[in-house]
Tab-separated table of C-alpha atoms in Angstrom:
chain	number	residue	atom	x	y	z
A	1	UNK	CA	-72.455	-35.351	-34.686
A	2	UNK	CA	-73.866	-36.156	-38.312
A	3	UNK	CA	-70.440	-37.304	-39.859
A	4	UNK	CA	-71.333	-38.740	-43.052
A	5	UNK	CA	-72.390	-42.415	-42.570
A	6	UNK	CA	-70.122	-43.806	-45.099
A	7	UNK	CA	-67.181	-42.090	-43.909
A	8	UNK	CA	-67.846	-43.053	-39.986
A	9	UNK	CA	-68.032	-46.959	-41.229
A	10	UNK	CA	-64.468	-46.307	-42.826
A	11	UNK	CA	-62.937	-44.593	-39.771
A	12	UNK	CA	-61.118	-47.944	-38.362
A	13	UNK	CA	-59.304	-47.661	-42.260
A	14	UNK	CA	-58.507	-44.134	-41.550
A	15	UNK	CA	-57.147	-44.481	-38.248
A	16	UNK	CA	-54.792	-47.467	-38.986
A	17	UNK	CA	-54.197	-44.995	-42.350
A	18	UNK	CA	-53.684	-41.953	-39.596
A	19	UNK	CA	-51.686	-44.238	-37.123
A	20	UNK	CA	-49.654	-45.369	-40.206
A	21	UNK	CA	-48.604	-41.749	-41.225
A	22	UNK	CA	-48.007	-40.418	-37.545
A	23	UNK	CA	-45.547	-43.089	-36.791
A	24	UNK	CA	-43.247	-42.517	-39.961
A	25	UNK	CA	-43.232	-38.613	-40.250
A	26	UNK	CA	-41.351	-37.067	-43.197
A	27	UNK	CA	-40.166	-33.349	-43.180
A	28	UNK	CA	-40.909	-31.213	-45.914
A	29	UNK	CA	-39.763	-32.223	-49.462
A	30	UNK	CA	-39.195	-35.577	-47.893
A	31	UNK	CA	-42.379	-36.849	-48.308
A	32	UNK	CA	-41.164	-39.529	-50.250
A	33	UNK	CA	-43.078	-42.216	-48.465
A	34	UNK	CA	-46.372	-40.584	-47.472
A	35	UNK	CA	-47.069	-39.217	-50.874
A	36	UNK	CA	-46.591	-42.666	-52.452
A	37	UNK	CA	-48.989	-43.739	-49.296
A	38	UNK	CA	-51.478	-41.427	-51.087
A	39	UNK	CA	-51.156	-41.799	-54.359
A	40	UNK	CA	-51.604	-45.804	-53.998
A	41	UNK	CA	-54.542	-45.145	-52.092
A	42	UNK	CA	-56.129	-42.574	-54.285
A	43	UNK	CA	-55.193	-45.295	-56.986
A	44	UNK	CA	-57.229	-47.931	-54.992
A	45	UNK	CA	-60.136	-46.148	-54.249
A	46	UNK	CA	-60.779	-45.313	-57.928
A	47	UNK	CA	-59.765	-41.826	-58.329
A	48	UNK	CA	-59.426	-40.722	-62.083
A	49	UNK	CA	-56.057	-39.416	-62.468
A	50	UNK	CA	-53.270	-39.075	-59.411
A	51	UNK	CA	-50.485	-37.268	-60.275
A	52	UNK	CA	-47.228	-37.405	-58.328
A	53	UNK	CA	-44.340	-35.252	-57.911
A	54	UNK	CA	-45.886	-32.287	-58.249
A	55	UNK	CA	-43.919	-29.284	-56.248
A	56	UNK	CA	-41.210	-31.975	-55.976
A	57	UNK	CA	-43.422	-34.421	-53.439
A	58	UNK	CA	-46.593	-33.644	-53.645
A	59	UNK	CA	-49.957	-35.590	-54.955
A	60	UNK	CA	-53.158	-34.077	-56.904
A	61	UNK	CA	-55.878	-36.467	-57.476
A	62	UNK	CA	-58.468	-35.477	-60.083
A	63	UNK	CA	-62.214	-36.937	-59.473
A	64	UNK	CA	-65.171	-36.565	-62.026
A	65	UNK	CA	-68.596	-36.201	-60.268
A	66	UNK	CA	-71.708	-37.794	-62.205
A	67	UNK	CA	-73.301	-35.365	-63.640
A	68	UNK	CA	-71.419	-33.456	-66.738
A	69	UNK	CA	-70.729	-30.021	-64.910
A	70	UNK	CA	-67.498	-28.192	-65.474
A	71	UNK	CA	-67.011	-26.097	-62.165
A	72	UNK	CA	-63.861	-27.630	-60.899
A	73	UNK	CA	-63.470	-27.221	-56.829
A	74	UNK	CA	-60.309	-28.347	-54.936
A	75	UNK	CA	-59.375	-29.550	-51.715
A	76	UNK	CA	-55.671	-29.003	-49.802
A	77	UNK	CA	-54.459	-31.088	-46.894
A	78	UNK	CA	-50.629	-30.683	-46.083
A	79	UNK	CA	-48.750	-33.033	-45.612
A	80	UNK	CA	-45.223	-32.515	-43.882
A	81	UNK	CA	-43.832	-32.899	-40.120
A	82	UNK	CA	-41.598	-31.248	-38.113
A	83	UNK	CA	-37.931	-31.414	-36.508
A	84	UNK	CA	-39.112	-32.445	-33.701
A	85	UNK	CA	-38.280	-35.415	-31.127
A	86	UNK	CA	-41.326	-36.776	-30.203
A	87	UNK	CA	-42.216	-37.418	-26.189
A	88	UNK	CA	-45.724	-38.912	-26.185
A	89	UNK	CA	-45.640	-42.088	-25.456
A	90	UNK	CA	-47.839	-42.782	-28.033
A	91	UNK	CA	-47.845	-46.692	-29.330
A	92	UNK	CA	-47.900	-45.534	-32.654
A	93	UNK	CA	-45.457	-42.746	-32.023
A	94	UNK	CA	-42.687	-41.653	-34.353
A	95	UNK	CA	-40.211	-44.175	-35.355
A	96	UNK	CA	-38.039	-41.555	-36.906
A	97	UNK	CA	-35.864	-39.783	-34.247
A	98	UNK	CA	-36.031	-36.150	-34.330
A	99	UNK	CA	-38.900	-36.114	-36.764
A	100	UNK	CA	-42.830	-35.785	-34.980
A	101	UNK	CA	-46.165	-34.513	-36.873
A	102	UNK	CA	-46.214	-32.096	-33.913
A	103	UNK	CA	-49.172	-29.979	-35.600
A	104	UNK	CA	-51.268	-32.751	-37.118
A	105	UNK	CA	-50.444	-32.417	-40.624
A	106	UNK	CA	-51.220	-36.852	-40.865
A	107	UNK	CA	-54.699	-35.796	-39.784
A	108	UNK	CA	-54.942	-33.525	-42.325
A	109	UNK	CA	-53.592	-35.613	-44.841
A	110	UNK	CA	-55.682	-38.537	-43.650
A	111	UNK	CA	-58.791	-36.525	-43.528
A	112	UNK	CA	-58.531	-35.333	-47.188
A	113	UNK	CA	-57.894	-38.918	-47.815
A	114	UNK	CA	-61.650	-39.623	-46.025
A	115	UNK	CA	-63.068	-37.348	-48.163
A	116	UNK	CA	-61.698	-38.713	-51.167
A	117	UNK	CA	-62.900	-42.496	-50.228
A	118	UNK	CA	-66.413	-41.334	-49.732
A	119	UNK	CA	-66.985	-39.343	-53.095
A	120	UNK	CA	-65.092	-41.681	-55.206
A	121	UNK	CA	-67.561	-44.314	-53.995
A	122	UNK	CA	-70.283	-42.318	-54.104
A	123	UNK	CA	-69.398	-39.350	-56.704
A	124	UNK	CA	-72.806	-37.707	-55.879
A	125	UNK	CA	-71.656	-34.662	-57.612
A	126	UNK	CA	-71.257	-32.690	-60.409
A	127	UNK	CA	-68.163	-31.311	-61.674
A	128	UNK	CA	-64.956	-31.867	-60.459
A	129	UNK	CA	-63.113	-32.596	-56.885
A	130	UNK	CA	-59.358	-31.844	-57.712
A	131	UNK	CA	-57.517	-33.129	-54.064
A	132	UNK	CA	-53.941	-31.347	-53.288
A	133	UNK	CA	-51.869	-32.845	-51.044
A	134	UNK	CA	-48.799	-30.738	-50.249
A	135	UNK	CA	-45.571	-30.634	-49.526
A	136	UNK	CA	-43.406	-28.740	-47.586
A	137	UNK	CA	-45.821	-26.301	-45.076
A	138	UNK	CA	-43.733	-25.790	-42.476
A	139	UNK	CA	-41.758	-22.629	-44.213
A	140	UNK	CA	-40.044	-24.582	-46.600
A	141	UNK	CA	-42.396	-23.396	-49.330
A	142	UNK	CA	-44.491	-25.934	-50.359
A	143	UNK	CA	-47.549	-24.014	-52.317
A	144	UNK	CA	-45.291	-21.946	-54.212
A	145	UNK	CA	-43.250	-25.556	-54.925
A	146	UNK	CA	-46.415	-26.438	-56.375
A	147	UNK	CA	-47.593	-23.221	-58.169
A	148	UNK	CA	-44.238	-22.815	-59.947
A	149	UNK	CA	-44.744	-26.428	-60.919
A	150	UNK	CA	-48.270	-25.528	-62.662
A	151	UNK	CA	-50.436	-26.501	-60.061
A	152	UNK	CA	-53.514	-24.041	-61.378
A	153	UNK	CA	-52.498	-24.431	-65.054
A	154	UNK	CA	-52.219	-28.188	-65.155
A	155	UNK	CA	-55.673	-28.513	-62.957
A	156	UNK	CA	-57.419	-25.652	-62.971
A	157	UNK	CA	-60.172	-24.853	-59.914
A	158	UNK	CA	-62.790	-22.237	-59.320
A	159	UNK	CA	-62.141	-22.401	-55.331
A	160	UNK	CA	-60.041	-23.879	-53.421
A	161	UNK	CA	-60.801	-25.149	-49.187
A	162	UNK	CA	-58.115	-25.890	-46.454
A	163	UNK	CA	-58.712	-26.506	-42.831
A	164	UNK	CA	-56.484	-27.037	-39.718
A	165	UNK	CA	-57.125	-29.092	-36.280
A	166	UNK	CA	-56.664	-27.222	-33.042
A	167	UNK	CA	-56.065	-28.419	-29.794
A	168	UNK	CA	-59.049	-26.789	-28.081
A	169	UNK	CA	-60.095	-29.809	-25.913
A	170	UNK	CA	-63.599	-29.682	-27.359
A	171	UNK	CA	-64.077	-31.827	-30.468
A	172	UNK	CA	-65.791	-30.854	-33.032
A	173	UNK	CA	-65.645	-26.911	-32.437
A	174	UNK	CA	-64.966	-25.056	-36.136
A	175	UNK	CA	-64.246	-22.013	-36.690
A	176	UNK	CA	-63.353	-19.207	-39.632
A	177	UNK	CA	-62.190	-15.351	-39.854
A	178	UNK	CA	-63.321	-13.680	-42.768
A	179	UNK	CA	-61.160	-11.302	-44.770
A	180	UNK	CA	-57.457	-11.073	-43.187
A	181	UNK	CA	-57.179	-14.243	-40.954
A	182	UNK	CA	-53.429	-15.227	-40.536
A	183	UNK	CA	-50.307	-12.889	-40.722
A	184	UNK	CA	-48.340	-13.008	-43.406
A	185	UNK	CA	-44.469	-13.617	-42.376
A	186	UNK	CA	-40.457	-12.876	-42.916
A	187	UNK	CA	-37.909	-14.230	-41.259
A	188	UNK	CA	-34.442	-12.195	-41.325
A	189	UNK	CA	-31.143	-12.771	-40.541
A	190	UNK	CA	-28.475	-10.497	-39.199
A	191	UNK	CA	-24.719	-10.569	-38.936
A	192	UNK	CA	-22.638	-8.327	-36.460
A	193	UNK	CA	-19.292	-8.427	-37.852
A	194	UNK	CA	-17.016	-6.903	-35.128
A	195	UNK	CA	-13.719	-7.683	-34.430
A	196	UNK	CA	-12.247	-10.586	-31.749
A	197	UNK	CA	-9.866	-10.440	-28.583
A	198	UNK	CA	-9.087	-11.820	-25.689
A	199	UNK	CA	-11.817	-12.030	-23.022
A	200	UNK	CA	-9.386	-10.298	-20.335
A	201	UNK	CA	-8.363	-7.553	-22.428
A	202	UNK	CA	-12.469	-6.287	-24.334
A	203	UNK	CA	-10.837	-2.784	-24.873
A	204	UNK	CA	-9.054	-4.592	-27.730
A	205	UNK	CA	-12.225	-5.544	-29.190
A	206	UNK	CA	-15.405	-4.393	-30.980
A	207	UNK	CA	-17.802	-6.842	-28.968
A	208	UNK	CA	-19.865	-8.303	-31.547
A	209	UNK	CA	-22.373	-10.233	-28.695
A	210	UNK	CA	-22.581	-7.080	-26.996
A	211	UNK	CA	-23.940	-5.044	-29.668
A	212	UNK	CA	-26.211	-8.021	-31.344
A	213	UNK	CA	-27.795	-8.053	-28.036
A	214	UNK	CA	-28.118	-4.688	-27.528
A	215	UNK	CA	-30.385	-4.944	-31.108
A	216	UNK	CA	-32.400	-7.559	-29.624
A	217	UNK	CA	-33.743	-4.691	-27.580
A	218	UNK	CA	-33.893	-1.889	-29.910
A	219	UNK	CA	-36.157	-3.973	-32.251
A	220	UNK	CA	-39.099	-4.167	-30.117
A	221	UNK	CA	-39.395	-0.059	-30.381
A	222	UNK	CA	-40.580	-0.890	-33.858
A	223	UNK	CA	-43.860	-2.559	-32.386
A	224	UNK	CA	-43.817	0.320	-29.525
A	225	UNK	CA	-42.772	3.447	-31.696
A	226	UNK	CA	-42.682	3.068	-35.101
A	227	UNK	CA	-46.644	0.729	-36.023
A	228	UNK	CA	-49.560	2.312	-35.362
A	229	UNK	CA	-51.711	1.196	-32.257
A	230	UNK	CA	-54.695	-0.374	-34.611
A	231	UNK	CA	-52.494	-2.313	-36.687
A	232	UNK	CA	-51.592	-5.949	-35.660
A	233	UNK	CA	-47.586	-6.891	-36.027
A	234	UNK	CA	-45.207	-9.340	-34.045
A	235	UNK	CA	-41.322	-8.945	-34.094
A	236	UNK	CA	-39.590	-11.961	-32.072
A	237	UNK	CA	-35.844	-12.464	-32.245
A	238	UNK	CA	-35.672	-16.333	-31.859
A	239	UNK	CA	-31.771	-16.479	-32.257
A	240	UNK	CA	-28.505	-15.804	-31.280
A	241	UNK	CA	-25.509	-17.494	-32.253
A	242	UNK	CA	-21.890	-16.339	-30.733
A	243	UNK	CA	-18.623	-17.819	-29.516
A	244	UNK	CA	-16.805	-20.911	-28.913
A	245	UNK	CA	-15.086	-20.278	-25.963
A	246	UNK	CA	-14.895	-18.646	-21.865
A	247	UNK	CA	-11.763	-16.758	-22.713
A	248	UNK	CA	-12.527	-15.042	-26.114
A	249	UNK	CA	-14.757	-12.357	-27.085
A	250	UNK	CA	-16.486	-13.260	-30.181
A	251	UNK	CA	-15.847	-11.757	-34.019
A	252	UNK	CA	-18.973	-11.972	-35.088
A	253	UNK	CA	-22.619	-12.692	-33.754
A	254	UNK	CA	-25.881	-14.099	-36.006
A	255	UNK	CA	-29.831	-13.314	-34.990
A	256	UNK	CA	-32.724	-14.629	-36.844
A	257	UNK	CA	-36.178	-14.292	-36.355
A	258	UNK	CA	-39.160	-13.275	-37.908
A	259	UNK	CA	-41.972	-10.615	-38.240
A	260	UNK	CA	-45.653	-11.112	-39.000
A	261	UNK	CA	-48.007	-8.319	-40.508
A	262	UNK	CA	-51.476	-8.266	-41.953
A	263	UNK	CA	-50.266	-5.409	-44.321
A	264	UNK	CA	-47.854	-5.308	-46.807
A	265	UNK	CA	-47.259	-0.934	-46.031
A	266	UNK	CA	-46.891	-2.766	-42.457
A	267	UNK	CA	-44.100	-5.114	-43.515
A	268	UNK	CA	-42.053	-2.332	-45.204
A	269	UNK	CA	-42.259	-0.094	-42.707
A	270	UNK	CA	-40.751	-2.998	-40.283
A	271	UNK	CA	-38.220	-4.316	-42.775
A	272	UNK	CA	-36.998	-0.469	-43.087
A	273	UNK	CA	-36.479	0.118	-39.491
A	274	UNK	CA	-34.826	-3.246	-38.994
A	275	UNK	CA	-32.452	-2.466	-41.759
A	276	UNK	CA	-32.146	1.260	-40.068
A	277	UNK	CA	-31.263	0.614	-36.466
A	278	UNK	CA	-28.928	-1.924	-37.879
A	279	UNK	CA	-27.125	0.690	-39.880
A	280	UNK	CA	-26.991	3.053	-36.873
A	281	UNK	CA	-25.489	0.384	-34.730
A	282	UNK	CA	-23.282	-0.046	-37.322
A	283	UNK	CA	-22.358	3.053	-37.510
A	284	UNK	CA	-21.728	4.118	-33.289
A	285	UNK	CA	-19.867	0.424	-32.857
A	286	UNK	CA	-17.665	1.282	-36.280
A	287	UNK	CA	-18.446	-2.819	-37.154
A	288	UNK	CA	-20.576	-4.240	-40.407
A	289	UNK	CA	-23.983	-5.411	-39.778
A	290	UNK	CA	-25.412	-7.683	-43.048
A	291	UNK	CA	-29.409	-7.739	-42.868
A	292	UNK	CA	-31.405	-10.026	-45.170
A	293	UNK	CA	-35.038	-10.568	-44.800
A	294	UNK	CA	-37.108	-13.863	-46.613
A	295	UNK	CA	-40.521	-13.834	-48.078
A	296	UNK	CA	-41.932	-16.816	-46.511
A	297	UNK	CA	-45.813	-16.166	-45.966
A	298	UNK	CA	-48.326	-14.368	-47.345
A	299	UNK	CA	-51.364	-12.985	-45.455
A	300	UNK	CA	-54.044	-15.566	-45.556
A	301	UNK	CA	-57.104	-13.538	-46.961
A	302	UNK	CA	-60.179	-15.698	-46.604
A	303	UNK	CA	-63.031	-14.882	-49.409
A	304	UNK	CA	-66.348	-13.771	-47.736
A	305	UNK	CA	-68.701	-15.557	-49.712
A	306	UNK	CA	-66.573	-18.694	-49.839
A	307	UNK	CA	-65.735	-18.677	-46.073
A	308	UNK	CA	-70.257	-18.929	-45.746
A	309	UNK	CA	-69.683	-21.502	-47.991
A	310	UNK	CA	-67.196	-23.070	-45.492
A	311	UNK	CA	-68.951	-22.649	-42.626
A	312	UNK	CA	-71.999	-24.102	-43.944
A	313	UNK	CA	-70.424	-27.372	-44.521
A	314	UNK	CA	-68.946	-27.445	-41.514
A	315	UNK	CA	-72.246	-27.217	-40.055
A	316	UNK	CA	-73.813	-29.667	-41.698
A	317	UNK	CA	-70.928	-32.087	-39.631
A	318	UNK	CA	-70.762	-30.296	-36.101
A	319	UNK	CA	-74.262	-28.350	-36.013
A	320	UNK	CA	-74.850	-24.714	-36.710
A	321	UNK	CA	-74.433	-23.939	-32.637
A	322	UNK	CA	-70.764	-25.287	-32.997
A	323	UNK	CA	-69.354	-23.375	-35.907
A	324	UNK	CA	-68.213	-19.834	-34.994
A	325	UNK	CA	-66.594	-17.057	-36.238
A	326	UNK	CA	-62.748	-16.134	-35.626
A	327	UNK	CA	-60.511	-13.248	-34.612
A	328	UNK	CA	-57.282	-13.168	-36.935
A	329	UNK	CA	-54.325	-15.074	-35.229
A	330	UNK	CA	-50.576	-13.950	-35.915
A	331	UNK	CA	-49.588	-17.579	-36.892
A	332	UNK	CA	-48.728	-17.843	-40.723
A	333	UNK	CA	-49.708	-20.458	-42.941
A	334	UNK	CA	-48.837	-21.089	-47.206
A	335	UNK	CA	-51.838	-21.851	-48.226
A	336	UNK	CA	-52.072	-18.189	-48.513
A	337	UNK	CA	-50.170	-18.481	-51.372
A	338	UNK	CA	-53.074	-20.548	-53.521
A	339	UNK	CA	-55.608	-18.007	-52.111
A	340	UNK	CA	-53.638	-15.495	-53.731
A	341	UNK	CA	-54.300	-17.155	-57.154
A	342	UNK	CA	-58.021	-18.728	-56.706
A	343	UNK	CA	-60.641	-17.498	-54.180
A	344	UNK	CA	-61.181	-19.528	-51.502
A	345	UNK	CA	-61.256	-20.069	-47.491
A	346	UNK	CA	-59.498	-21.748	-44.700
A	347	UNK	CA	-60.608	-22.699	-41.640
A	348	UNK	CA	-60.204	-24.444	-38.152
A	349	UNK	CA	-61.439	-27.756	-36.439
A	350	UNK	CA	-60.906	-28.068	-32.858
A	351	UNK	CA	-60.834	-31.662	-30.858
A	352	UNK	CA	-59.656	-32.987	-27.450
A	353	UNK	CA	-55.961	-32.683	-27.313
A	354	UNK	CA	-54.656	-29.465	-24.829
A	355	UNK	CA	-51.022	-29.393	-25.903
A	356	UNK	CA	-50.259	-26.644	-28.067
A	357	UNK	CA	-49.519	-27.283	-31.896
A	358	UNK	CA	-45.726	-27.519	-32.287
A	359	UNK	CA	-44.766	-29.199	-28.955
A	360	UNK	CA	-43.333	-32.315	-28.510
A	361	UNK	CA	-46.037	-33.828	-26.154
A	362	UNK	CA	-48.664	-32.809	-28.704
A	363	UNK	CA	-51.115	-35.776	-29.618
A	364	UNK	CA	-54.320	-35.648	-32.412
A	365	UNK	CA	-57.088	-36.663	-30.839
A	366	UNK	CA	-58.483	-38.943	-33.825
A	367	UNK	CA	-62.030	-38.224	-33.477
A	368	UNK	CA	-61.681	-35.363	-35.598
A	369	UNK	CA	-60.848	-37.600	-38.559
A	370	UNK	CA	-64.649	-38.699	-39.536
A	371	UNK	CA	-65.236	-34.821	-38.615
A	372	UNK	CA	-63.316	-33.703	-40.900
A	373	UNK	CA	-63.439	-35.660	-43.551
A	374	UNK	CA	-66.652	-35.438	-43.404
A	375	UNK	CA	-66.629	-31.615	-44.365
A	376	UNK	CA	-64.013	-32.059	-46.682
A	377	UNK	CA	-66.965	-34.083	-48.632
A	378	UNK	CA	-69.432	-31.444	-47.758
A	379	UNK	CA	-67.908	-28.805	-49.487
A	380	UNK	CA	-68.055	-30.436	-52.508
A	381	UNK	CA	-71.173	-31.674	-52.343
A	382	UNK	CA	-72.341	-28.218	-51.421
A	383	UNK	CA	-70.393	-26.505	-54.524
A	384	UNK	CA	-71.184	-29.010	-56.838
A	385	UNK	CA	-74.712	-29.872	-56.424
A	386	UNK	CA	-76.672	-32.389	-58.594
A	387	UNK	CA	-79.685	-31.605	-60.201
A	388	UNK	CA	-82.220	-31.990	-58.858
């Protein structure tokens, strides 16, 4: 695979860098140590300006090309882990307990870092590379930390590029959807408020458990009944929470969960008959049911002539044969939320690994750092051409 030359002779760097990151993960908005990890390298590499703290922990580097364009470009790698316990065996594996960068978010990180190496060294260029490294993915609202914080004001771009790894077990696969690509997402929670007894005597009772599990049920007639056949939505309760003890039948009962959409009408129409089957049950079990629903996502909208753009550079790295195009996937991701502000596209890298994203056995097979650092550089290369 053509990697970039300069960026394959730094790969030891980046995996120690990589190795570095994976063994001390950081959840989001406690980034505290990676984005200081950044920043000092950004520093050392000569990078213009680095700016910390923005969105709470994250870094923005600002790099000046040679030539005296004034198209600015950006680049986002996130940069957070997950509550997870780790269980790979892994020498460099996590050293925090119950903290793992179970979906590769050091790879990103370190990639972007790559890319940053390479065209500070060689700024063939012209314009402006503005690198994002953010906080806070993992539905704790990290872009929006950093758009309410001025991202876009305080360093403007014309188009912004993310990418992701995936576990395919073929390295150096990439891939893109154009238009609607990832489902935007709300999570909700629910409160049965009923009213408690003993577990002998249930007559005495409105069973709280009893009728939050009964919704559990109801909900999925949304997908079946209520959203048309052609349009693509997910409802999953992933809670319950009720009781304390074998002889007492519980007050009150919590779900959570979430639903994804690729339409806004789609969302509202879910949200309303959540909200409505809860008031029915409310109703025919005389108890109080207290819905809420969270904003967390938006749909991921990939530009069309920016996702060619994309894919180009990508196969400049992995060859034309190995880039291909992808079907929208029900997983949400915040980067939506700066494609919502600047045009731009987001796509996906595969490599070796086989365990899913988000498991604790999951492990980053590193030969998709030169890969992608590689078309991190690309891109700008390819948006901000020198003169010939």
């Amino acid at each position: 695979m053509p990697n970039l030359p300069e960026i394959d002779a730094a790969t030891p760097e980046l995996t120690a860098i990589f190795r570095d990151l994976h063994a001390h993960p950081e959840i989001g908005m406690e980034e505290v140590r990676t984005s200081a990890i950044v920043a000092a390298r950004l520093r050392e590499w000569g990078v213009d300006e680095v700016h910390e703290g923005v969105g709470r922990t994250g870094v923005v580097g600002i790099l000046r090309g040679r030539g005296q364009g004034n198209r600015r470009v950006g680049l986002r790698a996130d940069m957070d882990a997950l509550p997870i316990h780790e269980a790979t065996g892994l020498s460099h594996a996590s050293t925090n307990a119950g903290r793992m960068h179970a979906c590769g978010h050091d790879g990103h990180t370190t990639m972007l870092l790559g890319a940053a190496q390479y065209l500070a060294a060689s700024r063939n260029f012209d314009g402006t590379a503005v690198f994002i490294f953010q906080p806070a993915e993992e539905g704790l609202g990290g872009a929006r930390a950093m758009i309410a914080d001025g991202l876009f004001q305080r360093f403007p771009v014309d188009e912004v590029y993310g990418m992701h790894n995936q576990p395919t077990g073929e390295l150096g696969r990439a891939s893109l959807c154009k238009g609607a690509a990832m489902a935007g997402a709300s999570f909700f929670d629910i409160t049965v408020t009923g009213k408690g007894s003993h577990a002998a005597m249930p007559h005495q009772s409105r069973d709280a458990l009893v009728i939050a599990s009964g919704l559990v049920g109801q909900f999925q007639t949304i997908l079946g009944r209520n959203i048309a056949p052609l349009d693509q939505a997910v409802l999953s309760v992933t809670q319950i929470h009720a009781g304390s003890a074998y002889n007492v039948v519980p007050e009150a009962a919590t779900l959570a969960g979430t639903i994804r959409f690729f339409k806004p009408e789609v969302r509202d129409l879910m949200q309303a008959r959540v909200r409505a089957i809860c008031d029915g049950a409310a109703l025919a079990h005389d108890v109080t049911i207290d819905v809420q629903f969270r904003e967390i996502f938006d749909v991921l909208v990939n530009d069309a002539d920016l996702s060619d753009a994309w894919t180009q550079a990508a196969a400049d790295v992995v060859g034309p044969d190995n880039v291909a195009d992808q079907d929208p996937v029900a997983g949400s991701e915040d980067f939506a939320d700066m494609l919502q502000l600047v045009p731009g596209a987001y796509g996906n890298v595969g490599h070796g690994g086989t365990v899913p994203l988000h498991n604790p056995g999951f492990v980053l097979d590193e030969g998709i750092l030169p890969i992608g650092a590689s078309i991190y550089a690309r891109l700008i290369e390819r948006r901000l051409p020198v003169a010939a």
